[in-house]
PDB file of C-alpha atoms in Angstrom:
ATOM      1  CA  MET Q   8       0.000   0.000   0.000  1.00  0.00           C
ATOM      2  CA  ASP Q   9       1.493   3.358  -1.024  1.00  0.00           C
ATOM      3  CA  ASP Q  10       1.624   6.504   1.140  1.00  0.00           C
ATOM      4  CA  ASN Q  11      -1.459   8.054  -0.519  1.00  0.00           C
ATOM      5  CA  SER Q  12      -3.551   4.964   0.120  1.00  0.00           C
ATOM      6  CA  ILE Q  13      -2.467   4.900   3.759  1.00  0.00           C
ATOM      7  CA  PHE Q  14      -3.300   8.600   4.141  1.00  0.00           C
ATOM      8  CA  PHE Q  15      -6.789   8.237   2.668  1.00  0.00           C
ATOM      9  CA  SER Q  16      -7.481   5.145   4.781  1.00  0.00           C
ATOM     10  CA  ILE Q  17      -6.547   7.018   7.942  1.00  0.00           C
ATOM     11  CA  PHE Q  18      -8.533  10.080   6.835  1.00  0.00           C
ATOM     12  CA  ALA Q  19     -11.623   7.957   6.105  1.00  0.00           C
ATOM     13  CA  ALA Q  20     -11.335   6.282   9.516  1.00  0.00           C
ATOM     14  CA  LEU Q  21     -11.122   9.672  11.227  1.00  0.00           C
ATOM     15  CA  LEU Q  22     -14.185  10.932   9.357  1.00  0.00           C
ATOM     16  CA  LEU Q  23     -16.130   7.806  10.332  1.00  0.00           C
ATOM     17  CA  LYS Q  24     -15.190   8.244  13.995  1.00  0.00           C
ATOM     18  CA  MET Q  25     -16.167  11.936  13.884  1.00  0.00           C
ATOM     19  CA  GLU Q  26     -19.538  11.057  12.356  1.00  0.00           C
ATOM     20  CA  LYS Q  27     -20.159   8.476  15.075  1.00  0.00           C
ATOM     21  CA  ASP Q  28     -19.301  11.070  17.728  1.00  0.00           C
ATOM     22  CA  ILE Q  29     -21.677  13.585  16.130  1.00  0.00           C
ATOM     23  CA  VAL Q  30     -24.501  11.051  16.042  1.00  0.00           C
ATOM     24  CA  LYS Q  31     -23.798  10.039  19.646  1.00  0.00           C
ATOM     25  CA  ASN Q  32     -23.969  13.698  20.724  1.00  0.00           C
ATOM     26  CA  TYR Q  33     -27.190  14.181  18.748  1.00  0.00           C
ATOM     27  CA  VAL Q  34     -28.846  11.194  20.437  1.00  0.00           C
ATOM     28  CA  ARG Q  35     -27.743  12.549  23.819  1.00  0.00           C
ATOM     29  CA  TYR Q  36     -29.263  15.930  22.859  1.00  0.00           C
ATOM     30  CA  LEU Q  37     -32.579  14.295  21.919  1.00  0.00           C
ATOM     31  CA  LYS Q  38     -32.670  12.320  25.134  1.00  0.00           C
ATOM     32  CA  LEU Q  39     -31.582  14.978  27.610  1.00  0.00           C
ATOM     33  CA  GLN Q  40     -32.705  18.269  26.069  1.00  0.00           C
ATOM     34  CA  ARG Q  41     -35.656  17.166  23.981  1.00  0.00           C
ATOM     35  CA  ASN Q  42     -36.648  14.606  26.650  1.00  0.00           C
ATOM     36  CA  MET Q  43     -37.574  11.945  24.068  1.00  0.00           C
ATOM     37  CA  SER Q  44     -38.693   8.471  25.102  1.00  0.00           C
ATOM     38  CA  GLY Q  45     -36.766   5.350  24.104  1.00  0.00           C
ATOM     39  CA  HIS Q  46     -39.367   4.469  21.462  1.00  0.00           C
ATOM     40  CA  THR Q  47     -39.162   7.909  19.838  1.00  0.00           C
ATOM     41  CA  LEU Q  48     -35.362   7.887  20.014  1.00  0.00           C
ATOM     42  CA  ASP Q  49     -35.251   4.565  18.174  1.00  0.00           C
ATOM     43  CA  ALA Q  50     -37.505   5.954  15.431  1.00  0.00           C
ATOM     44  CA  TYR Q  51     -35.335   9.073  15.015  1.00  0.00           C
ATOM     45  CA  GLN Q  52     -32.175   6.981  14.802  1.00  0.00           C
ATOM     46  CA  ARG Q  53     -33.686   4.616  12.213  1.00  0.00           C
ATOM     47  CA  ASP Q  54     -34.686   7.551  10.021  1.00  0.00           C
ATOM     48  CA  LEU Q  55     -31.318   9.252  10.456  1.00  0.00           C
ATOM     49  CA  ARG Q  56     -29.572   6.034   9.441  1.00  0.00           C
ATOM     50  CA  LYS Q  57     -31.298   6.262   6.046  1.00  0.00           C
ATOM     51  CA  LEU Q  58     -29.671   9.664   5.488  1.00  0.00           C
ATOM     52  CA  LEU Q  59     -26.262   8.566   6.771  1.00  0.00           C
ATOM     53  CA  ASP Q  60     -26.257   5.467   4.559  1.00  0.00           C
ATOM     54  CA  TYR Q  61     -27.085   7.660   1.560  1.00  0.00           C
ATOM     55  CA  LEU Q  62     -24.303  10.141   2.391  1.00  0.00           C
ATOM     56  CA  GLU Q  63     -21.824   7.298   2.847  1.00  0.00           C
ATOM     57  CA  ARG Q  64     -22.625   5.975  -0.636  1.00  0.00           C
ATOM     58  CA  GLU Q  65     -22.221   9.489  -2.016  1.00  0.00           C
ATOM     59  CA  GLU Q  66     -19.027  10.017   0.022  1.00  0.00           C
ATOM     60  CA  LYS Q  67     -20.485  13.154   1.618  1.00  0.00           C
ATOM     61  CA  ASP Q  68     -19.600  14.574   5.039  1.00  0.00           C
ATOM     62  CA  VAL Q  69     -22.619  15.730   7.093  1.00  0.00           C
ATOM     63  CA  ARG Q  70     -20.822  19.028   7.746  1.00  0.00           C
ATOM     64  CA  GLU Q  71     -20.639  19.757   4.011  1.00  0.00           C
ATOM     65  CA  VAL Q  72     -24.062  18.541   2.857  1.00  0.00           C
ATOM     66  CA  THR Q  73     -25.939  20.974   0.597  1.00  0.00           C
ATOM     67  CA  LEU Q  74     -29.607  21.547  -0.089  1.00  0.00           C
ATOM     68  CA  GLU Q  75     -29.132  19.823  -3.443  1.00  0.00           C
ATOM     69  CA  ASP Q  76     -27.753  16.726  -1.706  1.00  0.00           C
ATOM     70  CA  LEU Q  77     -30.816  16.606   0.544  1.00  0.00           C
ATOM     71  CA  GLU Q  78     -33.185  17.071  -2.400  1.00  0.00           C
ATOM     72  CA  HIS Q  79     -31.559  14.074  -4.098  1.00  0.00           C
ATOM     73  CA  PHE Q  80     -31.944  12.093  -0.864  1.00  0.00           C
ATOM     74  CA  SER Q  81     -35.615  13.079  -0.665  1.00  0.00           C
ATOM     75  CA  ALA Q  82     -36.209  12.086  -4.284  1.00  0.00           C
ATOM     76  CA  GLY Q  83     -34.583   8.733  -3.549  1.00  0.00           C
ATOM     77  CA  LEU Q  84     -37.092   8.061  -0.776  1.00  0.00           C
ATOM     78  CA  HIS Q  85     -39.856   8.473  -3.336  1.00  0.00           C
ATOM     79  CA  ASP Q  86     -38.061   6.298  -5.877  1.00  0.00           C
ATOM     80  CA  ILE Q  87     -37.833   3.325  -3.517  1.00  0.00           C
ATOM     81  CA  GLY Q  88     -41.559   3.511  -2.775  1.00  0.00           C
ATOM     82  CA  ILE Q  89     -41.649   5.115   0.678  1.00  0.00           C
ATOM     83  CA  HIS Q  90     -45.104   6.609   1.299  1.00  0.00           C
ATOM     84  CA  ALA Q  91     -45.410  10.404   1.305  1.00  0.00           C
ATOM     85  CA  ARG Q  92     -46.402  10.503   4.973  1.00  0.00           C
ATOM     86  CA  SER Q  93     -43.341   8.434   5.911  1.00  0.00           C
ATOM     87  CA  GLN Q  94     -41.170  10.688   3.730  1.00  0.00           C
ATOM     88  CA  CYS Q  95     -42.418  13.697   5.716  1.00  0.00           C
ATOM     89  CA  ARG Q  96     -41.553  11.965   8.989  1.00  0.00           C
ATOM     90  CA  ILE Q  97     -38.042  11.091   7.777  1.00  0.00           C
ATOM     91  CA  LEU Q  98     -37.418  14.626   6.516  1.00  0.00           C
ATOM     92  CA  SER Q  99     -38.673  16.043   9.814  1.00  0.00           C
ATOM     93  CA  GLY Q 100     -35.955  14.016  11.549  1.00  0.00           C
ATOM     94  CA  VAL Q 101     -33.385  15.229   9.017  1.00  0.00           C
ATOM     95  CA  ARG Q 102     -34.310  18.847   9.796  1.00  0.00           C
ATOM     96  CA  SER Q 103     -33.951  18.166  13.502  1.00  0.00           C
ATOM     97  CA  PHE Q 104     -30.482  16.691  12.924  1.00  0.00           C
ATOM     98  CA  PHE Q 105     -29.205  19.646  10.913  1.00  0.00           C
ATOM     99  CA  ARG Q 106     -30.652  22.139  13.385  1.00  0.00           C
ATOM    100  CA  PHE Q 107     -28.624  20.326  16.034  1.00  0.00           C
ATOM    101  CA  LEU Q 108     -25.466  20.487  13.877  1.00  0.00           C
ATOM    102  CA  GLN Q 109     -25.886  24.251  13.582  1.00  0.00           C
ATOM    103  CA  LEU Q 110     -26.779  24.660  17.261  1.00  0.00           C
ATOM    104  CA  ASP Q 111     -23.726  22.684  18.406  1.00  0.00           C
ATOM    105  CA  GLY Q 112     -21.323  24.434  16.046  1.00  0.00           C
ATOM    106  CA  TYR Q 113     -20.682  21.614  13.609  1.00  0.00           C
ATOM    107  CA  ARG Q 114     -22.090  23.814  10.823  1.00  0.00           C
ATOM    108  CA  ASP Q 115     -22.607  27.522  10.264  1.00  0.00           C
ATOM    109  CA  ASP Q 116     -25.779  27.012   8.239  1.00  0.00           C
ATOM    110  CA  ASP Q 117     -28.849  24.794   8.060  1.00  0.00           C
ATOM    111  CA  PRO Q 118     -29.268  23.293   4.560  1.00  0.00           C
ATOM    112  CA  THR Q 119     -32.793  22.097   5.372  1.00  0.00           C
ATOM    113  CA  GLU Q 120     -34.291  25.606   5.607  1.00  0.00           C
ATOM    114  CA  LEU Q 121     -35.554  25.441   2.011  1.00  0.00           C
ATOM    115  CA  LEU Q 122     -36.037  21.663   1.883  1.00  0.00           C
ATOM    116  CA  GLU Q 123     -39.619  20.885   0.849  1.00  0.00           C
ATOM    117  CA  SER Q 124     -41.653  17.915   2.000  1.00  0.00           C
ATOM    118  CA  PRO Q 125     -44.034  15.996  -0.276  1.00  0.00           C
ATOM    119  CA  GLN Q 126     -47.651  17.106  -0.272  1.00  0.00           C
ATOM    120  CA  ILE Q 127     -50.017  14.933   1.710  1.00  0.00           C
ATOM    121  CA  GLY Q 128     -53.707  14.990   0.907  1.00  0.00           C
ATOM    122  CA  GLU Q 129     -56.107  15.663   3.757  1.00  0.00           C
ATOM    123  CA  HIS Q 130     -56.927  12.432   5.547  1.00  0.00           C
ATOM    124  CA  LEU Q 131     -59.515  12.210   8.275  1.00  0.00           C
ATOM    125  CA  PRO Q 132     -58.796   9.345  10.666  1.00  0.00           C
ATOM    126  CA  GLU Q 133     -61.253   6.472  11.024  1.00  0.00           C
ATOM    127  CA  VAL Q 134     -63.552   6.993  14.015  1.00  0.00           C
ATOM    128  CA  LEU Q 135     -66.169   5.002  15.885  1.00  0.00           C
ATOM    129  CA  THR Q 136     -69.503   6.367  17.041  1.00  0.00           C
ATOM    130  CA  PRO Q 137     -70.512   5.970  20.712  1.00  0.00           C
ATOM    131  CA  GLU Q 138     -72.964   3.283  19.526  1.00  0.00           C
ATOM    132  CA  GLU Q 139     -70.100   1.369  17.884  1.00  0.00           C
ATOM    133  CA  ILE Q 140     -68.060   1.685  21.086  1.00  0.00           C
ATOM    134  CA  ASP Q 141     -71.012   0.158  22.954  1.00  0.00           C
ATOM    135  CA  ARG Q 142     -71.122  -2.713  20.421  1.00  0.00           C
ATOM    136  CA  LEU Q 143     -67.396  -3.239  20.851  1.00  0.00           C
ATOM    137  CA  GLU Q 144     -67.745  -3.503  24.626  1.00  0.00           C
ATOM    138  CA  ALA Q 145     -70.881  -5.654  24.428  1.00  0.00           C
ATOM    139  CA  SER Q 146     -69.006  -8.214  22.303  1.00  0.00           C
ATOM    140  CA  ILE Q 147     -66.591  -8.967  25.159  1.00  0.00           C
ATOM    141  CA  ASP Q 148     -67.101 -12.289  26.974  1.00  0.00           C
ATOM    142  CA  LEU Q 149     -67.178 -11.316  30.649  1.00  0.00           C
ATOM    143  CA  SER Q 150     -66.929 -14.959  31.723  1.00  0.00           C
ATOM    144  CA  LYS Q 151     -63.256 -14.923  30.714  1.00  0.00           C
ATOM    145  CA  TRP Q 152     -60.672 -13.668  33.203  1.00  0.00           C
ATOM    146  CA  GLU Q 153     -59.673 -10.789  30.935  1.00  0.00           C
ATOM    147  CA  GLY Q 154     -63.250  -9.715  30.127  1.00  0.00           C
ATOM    148  CA  HIS Q 155     -63.567  -6.817  32.561  1.00  0.00           C
ATOM    149  CA  ARG Q 156     -59.974  -5.784  31.861  1.00  0.00           C
ATOM    150  CA  ASN Q 157     -60.666  -5.477  28.135  1.00  0.00           C
ATOM    151  CA  ARG Q 158     -63.856  -3.490  28.685  1.00  0.00           C
ATOM    152  CA  ALA Q 159     -61.968  -1.135  30.991  1.00  0.00           C
ATOM    153  CA  ILE Q 160     -59.208  -0.711  28.382  1.00  0.00           C
ATOM    154  CA  ILE Q 161     -61.670   0.240  25.643  1.00  0.00           C
ATOM    155  CA  GLU Q 162     -63.625   2.579  27.899  1.00  0.00           C
ATOM    156  CA  VAL Q 163     -60.532   4.364  29.237  1.00  0.00           C
ATOM    157  CA  LEU Q 164     -59.137   4.813  25.713  1.00  0.00           C
ATOM    158  CA  PHE Q 165     -62.423   6.290  24.505  1.00  0.00           C
ATOM    159  CA  SER Q 166     -63.280   8.323  27.597  1.00  0.00           C
ATOM    160  CA  CYS Q 167     -59.806   9.805  28.121  1.00  0.00           C
ATOM    161  CA  GLY Q 168     -58.364   9.881  24.580  1.00  0.00           C
ATOM    162  CA  LEU Q 169     -55.089   8.260  25.631  1.00  0.00           C
ATOM    163  CA  ARG Q 170     -52.331   7.093  23.313  1.00  0.00           C
ATOM    164  CA  VAL Q 171     -51.821   3.334  23.575  1.00  0.00           C
ATOM    165  CA  SER Q 172     -48.339   3.894  25.068  1.00  0.00           C
ATOM    166  CA  GLU Q 173     -49.913   6.127  27.724  1.00  0.00           C
ATOM    167  CA  LEU Q 174     -52.407   3.378  28.548  1.00  0.00           C
ATOM    168  CA  THR Q 175     -49.781   0.627  28.850  1.00  0.00           C
ATOM    169  CA  ASN Q 176     -47.776   2.846  31.229  1.00  0.00           C
ATOM    170  CA  LEU Q 177     -50.774   3.995  33.279  1.00  0.00           C
ATOM    171  CA  LYS Q 178     -50.147   3.486  37.007  1.00  0.00           C
ATOM    172  CA  LEU Q 179     -52.529   2.991  39.906  1.00  0.00           C
ATOM    173  CA  SER Q 180     -50.727   5.857  41.624  1.00  0.00           C
ATOM    174  CA  ASN Q 181     -51.790   8.149  38.753  1.00  0.00           C
ATOM    175  CA  LEU Q 182     -55.514   7.461  39.160  1.00  0.00           C
ATOM    176  CA  TYR Q 183     -57.570   9.964  41.121  1.00  0.00           C
ATOM    177  CA  LEU Q 184     -60.950   8.337  40.781  1.00  0.00           C
ATOM    178  CA  GLU Q 185     -62.614  10.247  43.608  1.00  0.00           C
ATOM    179  CA  GLU Q 186     -61.677  13.492  41.847  1.00  0.00           C
ATOM    180  CA  GLU Q 187     -62.514  11.928  38.447  1.00  0.00           C
ATOM    181  CA  PHE Q 188     -59.240  12.534  36.627  1.00  0.00           C
ATOM    182  CA  VAL Q 189     -56.061  10.657  35.716  1.00  0.00           C
ATOM    183  CA  ARG Q 190     -52.485  11.889  35.468  1.00  0.00           C
ATOM    184  CA  VAL Q 191     -50.925  10.982  32.138  1.00  0.00           C
ATOM    185  CA  PHE Q 192     -47.307  11.119  30.986  1.00  0.00           C
ATOM    186  CA  GLY Q 193     -47.233  11.654  27.237  1.00  0.00           C
ATOM    187  CA  LYS Q 194     -44.527  12.232  24.633  1.00  0.00           C
ATOM    188  CA  GLY Q 195     -41.326  13.558  26.137  1.00  0.00           C
ATOM    189  CA  SER Q 196     -42.677  12.579  29.592  1.00  0.00           C
ATOM    190  CA  LYS Q 197     -44.889  15.674  29.529  1.00  0.00           C
ATOM    191  CA  GLU Q 198     -47.539  15.489  32.224  1.00  0.00           C
ATOM    192  CA  ARG Q 199     -51.214  16.336  31.753  1.00  0.00           C
ATOM    193  CA  LEU Q 200     -54.416  15.817  33.725  1.00  0.00           C
ATOM    194  CA  VAL Q 201     -57.347  14.242  31.905  1.00  0.00           C
ATOM    195  CA  PRO Q 202     -60.933  13.913  33.209  1.00  0.00           C
ATOM    196  CA  ILE Q 203     -62.267  10.362  33.378  1.00  0.00           C
ATOM    197  CA  SER Q 204     -65.954   9.521  33.025  1.00  0.00           C
ATOM    198  CA  GLN Q 205     -68.086   7.661  35.565  1.00  0.00           C
ATOM    199  CA  LYS Q 206     -68.537   4.869  33.005  1.00  0.00           C
ATOM    200  CA  ALA Q 207     -64.777   4.363  32.745  1.00  0.00           C
ATOM    201  CA  ILE Q 208     -64.404   4.491  36.536  1.00  0.00           C
ATOM    202  CA  GLN Q 209     -67.034   1.778  36.931  1.00  0.00           C
ATOM    203  CA  GLU Q 210     -65.324  -0.454  34.353  1.00  0.00           C
ATOM    204  CA  LEU Q 211     -62.008   0.022  36.172  1.00  0.00           C
ATOM    205  CA  LYS Q 212     -63.579  -0.996  39.484  1.00  0.00           C
ATOM    206  CA  TYR Q 213     -64.926  -4.194  37.916  1.00  0.00           C
ATOM    207  CA  TRP Q 214     -61.428  -4.934  36.616  1.00  0.00           C
ATOM    208  CA  PHE Q 215     -59.832  -4.170  39.992  1.00  0.00           C
ATOM    209  CA  ASP Q 216     -62.116  -6.770  41.604  1.00  0.00           C
ATOM    210  CA  ASP Q 217     -60.564  -9.385  39.279  1.00  0.00           C
ATOM    211  CA  ARG Q 218     -57.063  -7.912  39.431  1.00  0.00           C
ATOM    212  CA  GLN Q 219     -56.744  -8.351  43.193  1.00  0.00           C
ATOM    213  CA  HIS Q 220     -56.831 -12.136  42.764  1.00  0.00           C
ATOM    214  CA  MET Q 221     -53.879 -12.183  40.357  1.00  0.00           C
ATOM    215  CA  ASP Q 222     -50.302 -13.226  41.059  1.00  0.00           C
ATOM    216  CA  ILE Q 223     -48.518 -10.019  40.083  1.00  0.00           C
ATOM    217  CA  LYS Q 224     -44.822  -9.986  39.189  1.00  0.00           C
ATOM    218  CA  PRO Q 225     -42.500  -7.988  41.458  1.00  0.00           C
ATOM    219  CA  GLY Q 226     -42.079  -4.465  40.116  1.00  0.00           C
ATOM    220  CA  GLU Q 227     -45.362  -4.601  38.165  1.00  0.00           C
ATOM    221  CA  GLU Q 228     -47.701  -3.923  41.079  1.00  0.00           C
ATOM    222  CA  ASP Q 229     -48.410  -0.292  40.163  1.00  0.00           C
ATOM    223  CA  TYR Q 230     -49.426  -0.899  36.537  1.00  0.00           C
ATOM    224  CA  VAL Q 231     -53.188  -0.658  35.948  1.00  0.00           C
ATOM    225  CA  PHE Q 232     -53.486  -3.208  33.142  1.00  0.00           C
ATOM    226  CA  LEU Q 233     -51.790  -6.610  33.395  1.00  0.00           C
ATOM    227  CA  ASN Q 234     -51.588  -9.781  31.313  1.00  0.00           C
ATOM    228  CA  ARG Q 235     -52.342 -13.247  32.654  1.00  0.00           C
ATOM    229  CA  ARG Q 236     -48.715 -13.616  33.807  1.00  0.00           C
ATOM    230  CA  GLY Q 237     -49.008 -10.542  36.022  1.00  0.00           C
ATOM    231  CA  ALA Q 238     -46.892  -8.209  33.874  1.00  0.00           C
ATOM    232  CA  HIS Q 239     -48.015  -4.949  32.267  1.00  0.00           C
ATOM    233  CA  LEU Q 240     -49.474  -5.105  28.774  1.00  0.00           C
ATOM    234  CA  THR Q 241     -47.677  -4.215  25.564  1.00  0.00           C
ATOM    235  CA  ARG Q 242     -48.933  -2.091  22.666  1.00  0.00           C
ATOM    236  CA  THR Q 243     -49.162  -5.199  20.464  1.00  0.00           C
ATOM    237  CA  MET Q 244     -51.350  -7.068  22.962  1.00  0.00           C
ATOM    238  CA  ILE Q 245     -53.848  -4.198  23.042  1.00  0.00           C
ATOM    239  CA  LEU Q 246     -53.843  -3.852  19.246  1.00  0.00           C
ATOM    240  CA  ILE Q 247     -54.611  -7.558  18.799  1.00  0.00           C
ATOM    241  CA  MET Q 248     -57.370  -7.445  21.409  1.00  0.00           C
ATOM    242  CA  ILE Q 249     -59.130  -4.462  19.834  1.00  0.00           C
ATOM    243  CA  LYS Q 250     -58.958  -5.910  16.323  1.00  0.00           C
ATOM    244  CA  ARG Q 251     -60.432  -9.206  17.580  1.00  0.00           C
ATOM    245  CA  GLN Q 252     -63.241  -7.407  19.393  1.00  0.00           C
ATOM    246  CA  ALA Q 253     -64.047  -5.319  16.310  1.00  0.00           C
ATOM    247  CA  GLU Q 254     -64.434  -8.534  14.333  1.00  0.00           C
ATOM    248  CA  ALA Q 255     -66.584 -10.065  17.070  1.00  0.00           C
ATOM    249  CA  ALA Q 256     -68.762  -6.926  17.133  1.00  0.00           C
ATOM    250  CA  GLY Q 257     -69.224  -7.003  13.347  1.00  0.00           C
ATOM    251  CA  ILE Q 258     -67.504  -3.628  12.882  1.00  0.00           C
ATOM    252  CA  GLN Q 259     -66.161  -3.445   9.319  1.00  0.00           C
ATOM    253  CA  LYS Q 260     -63.898  -0.422   9.839  1.00  0.00           C
ATOM    254  CA  THR Q 261     -60.154  -0.915  10.107  1.00  0.00           C
ATOM    255  CA  ILE Q 262     -59.488   0.144  13.672  1.00  0.00           C
ATOM    256  CA  SER Q 263     -56.659   0.228  16.201  1.00  0.00           C
ATOM    257  CA  PRO Q 264     -56.220   1.623  19.728  1.00  0.00           C
ATOM    258  CA  HIS Q 265     -55.544   5.023  18.118  1.00  0.00           C
ATOM    259  CA  THR Q 266     -59.031   4.900  16.563  1.00  0.00           C
ATOM    260  CA  LEU Q 267     -60.490   5.281  20.052  1.00  0.00           C
ATOM    261  CA  ARG Q 268     -58.345   8.379  20.616  1.00  0.00           C
ATOM    262  CA  HIS Q 269     -59.627   9.837  17.346  1.00  0.00           C
ATOM    263  CA  SER Q 270     -63.169   8.921  18.385  1.00  0.00           C
ATOM    264  CA  PHE Q 271     -62.703  10.743  21.691  1.00  0.00           C
ATOM    265  CA  ALA Q 272     -61.635  13.947  19.935  1.00  0.00           C
ATOM    266  CA  THR Q 273     -64.331  13.743  17.280  1.00  0.00           C
ATOM    267  CA  ALA Q 274     -67.076  13.118  19.846  1.00  0.00           C
ATOM    268  CA  LEU Q 275     -66.008  16.209  21.771  1.00  0.00           C
ATOM    269  CA  LEU Q 276     -65.892  18.389  18.664  1.00  0.00           C
ATOM    270  CA  GLU Q 277     -69.267  17.237  17.441  1.00  0.00           C
ATOM    271  CA  GLY Q 278     -70.643  17.949  20.914  1.00  0.00           C
ATOM    272  CA  GLY Q 279     -69.379  21.536  20.695  1.00  0.00           C
ATOM    273  CA  ALA Q 280     -66.143  21.445  22.711  1.00  0.00           C
ATOM    274  CA  ASP Q 281     -63.371  24.018  22.284  1.00  0.00           C
ATOM    275  CA  LEU Q 282     -60.462  22.985  20.068  1.00  0.00           C
ATOM    276  CA  ARG Q 283     -57.807  24.421  22.401  1.00  0.00           C
ATOM    277  CA  ILE Q 284     -59.056  22.349  25.321  1.00  0.00           C
ATOM    278  CA  ILE Q 285     -59.120  19.223  23.151  1.00  0.00           C
ATOM    279  CA  GLN Q 286     -55.521  20.019  22.200  1.00  0.00           C
ATOM    280  CA  ALA Q 287     -54.594  20.088  25.897  1.00  0.00           C
ATOM    281  CA  LEU Q 288     -56.471  16.865  26.656  1.00  0.00           C
ATOM    282  CA  LEU Q 289     -54.795  15.028  23.768  1.00  0.00           C
ATOM    283  CA  GLY Q 290     -51.362  16.359  24.684  1.00  0.00           C
ATOM    284  CA  HIS Q 291     -50.698  17.879  21.230  1.00  0.00           C
ATOM    285  CA  GLU Q 292     -47.841  20.377  21.145  1.00  0.00           C
ATOM    286  CA  SER Q 293     -49.295  22.121  18.087  1.00  0.00           C
ATOM    287  CA  ILE Q 294     -52.893  23.157  17.483  1.00  0.00           C
ATOM    288  CA  GLY Q 295     -52.261  22.173  13.853  1.00  0.00           C
ATOM    289  CA  THR Q 296     -52.175  18.512  14.876  1.00  0.00           C
ATOM    290  CA  THR Q 297     -55.552  18.854  16.567  1.00  0.00           C
ATOM    291  CA  GLU Q 298     -57.088  20.660  13.586  1.00  0.00           C
ATOM    292  CA  ILE Q 299     -57.308  17.409  11.621  1.00  0.00           C
ATOM    293  CA  TYR Q 300     -60.613  16.932  13.468  1.00  0.00           C
ATOM    294  CA  THR Q 301     -62.149  20.210  12.358  1.00  0.00           C
ATOM    295  CA  HIS Q 302     -64.393  18.735   9.672  1.00  0.00           C
ATOM    296  CA  ILE Q 303     -67.232  20.627  11.375  1.00  0.00           C
ATOM    297  CA  ASP Q 304     -67.641  24.404  11.694  1.00  0.00           C
ATOM    298  CA  THR Q 305     -65.271  25.508  14.453  1.00  0.00           C
ATOM    299  CA  SER Q 306     -67.235  28.740  14.935  1.00  0.00           C
ATOM    300  CA  THR Q 307     -69.869  26.724  16.829  1.00  0.00           C
ATOM    301  CA  LEU Q 308     -67.446  25.257  19.371  1.00  0.00           C
ATOM    302  CA  ARG Q 309     -67.906  25.935  23.077  1.00  0.00           C
ATOM    303  CA  LYS Q 310     -65.530  25.437  26.005  1.00  0.00           C
ATOM    304  CA  GLU Q 311     -67.518  23.185  28.326  1.00  0.00           C
ATOM    305  CA  ILE Q 312     -65.744  19.849  27.579  1.00  0.00           C
ATOM    306  CA  LEU Q 313     -67.240  17.572  30.163  1.00  0.00           C
ATOM    307  CA  GLU Q 314     -70.800  18.536  29.297  1.00  0.00           C
ATOM    308  CA  HIS Q 315     -70.393  17.416  25.698  1.00  0.00           C
ATOM    309  CA  HIS Q 316     -68.602  14.072  25.775  1.00  0.00           C
ATOM    310  CA  PRO Q 317     -71.236  11.306  25.426  1.00  0.00           C
ATOM    311  CA  ARG Q 318     -69.902   9.437  28.482  1.00  0.00           C
ATOM    312  CA  ASN Q 319     -70.461  12.467  30.696  1.00  0.00           C
ATOM    313  CA  MET Q 320     -73.893  13.551  29.544  1.00  0.00           C
ATOM    314  CA  LYS Q 321     -76.569  13.317  32.201  1.00  0.00           C
ATOM    315  CA  LYS Q 322     -79.330  10.860  31.365  1.00  0.00           C
TER     316      LYS Q 322
END
């Protein structure tokens, strides 16, 4: 190997180490300063890896990347068949990465400032009516050990509008049933208080009657919802359960745990609730995220949330 080859090998190794250090610092920034959860961190790193693999093939250093380079990367996402919504998510992570590079002094500029994302057509999420929620719950076999647990899961998701990750991590110590609210830790461990309906409270009490007879694993005692082995539930377990119950209830819509969150928001809007309060209850950072539900005239909205959700209406 001649001197030039040795030099370039050493230089390439140094660049690779520097890139690894940059990525390590970025992940630390996301975790400590942006307060991201492990699940979100993994997603950001997977998306960033797509960019880094592309730059490696193009022999580009992240500190010298141009807008044109990023436009070629974006076009490549389309060429390999990645859906427009997923492209937007990946490019959002790319913007976050380059903002960090500028913030931490690795770059003087941000090449993503003029980077455009693909257009996404308006898509209203699938929702269930309160009558369909009732059918879903009525289809549950209460003679099975998990019957009351599953009814409580569905009712809490619909009555509180929780994300499935928030439900799986819900703790007994975060329930204030006498005061009729629950404390929820959402994305970035941000805390919010959410009212809980009498119907959901009753379903929880039925489940707690069964839960007290379980052999619970050490360290799992504070989790609200447990599997038959006494450990807290996973997202996948809840997804499978809800899909099975939808089939049993004869509901033809394609639904998931997130459908119940959408149904919560839609029910409030159609009842006349204020969009800003719904934003707070859902834990959305941006009102723009909440506005996907505004397929009704927002000029008619009122602020009295609890009076308008179907689970809280006085009969």
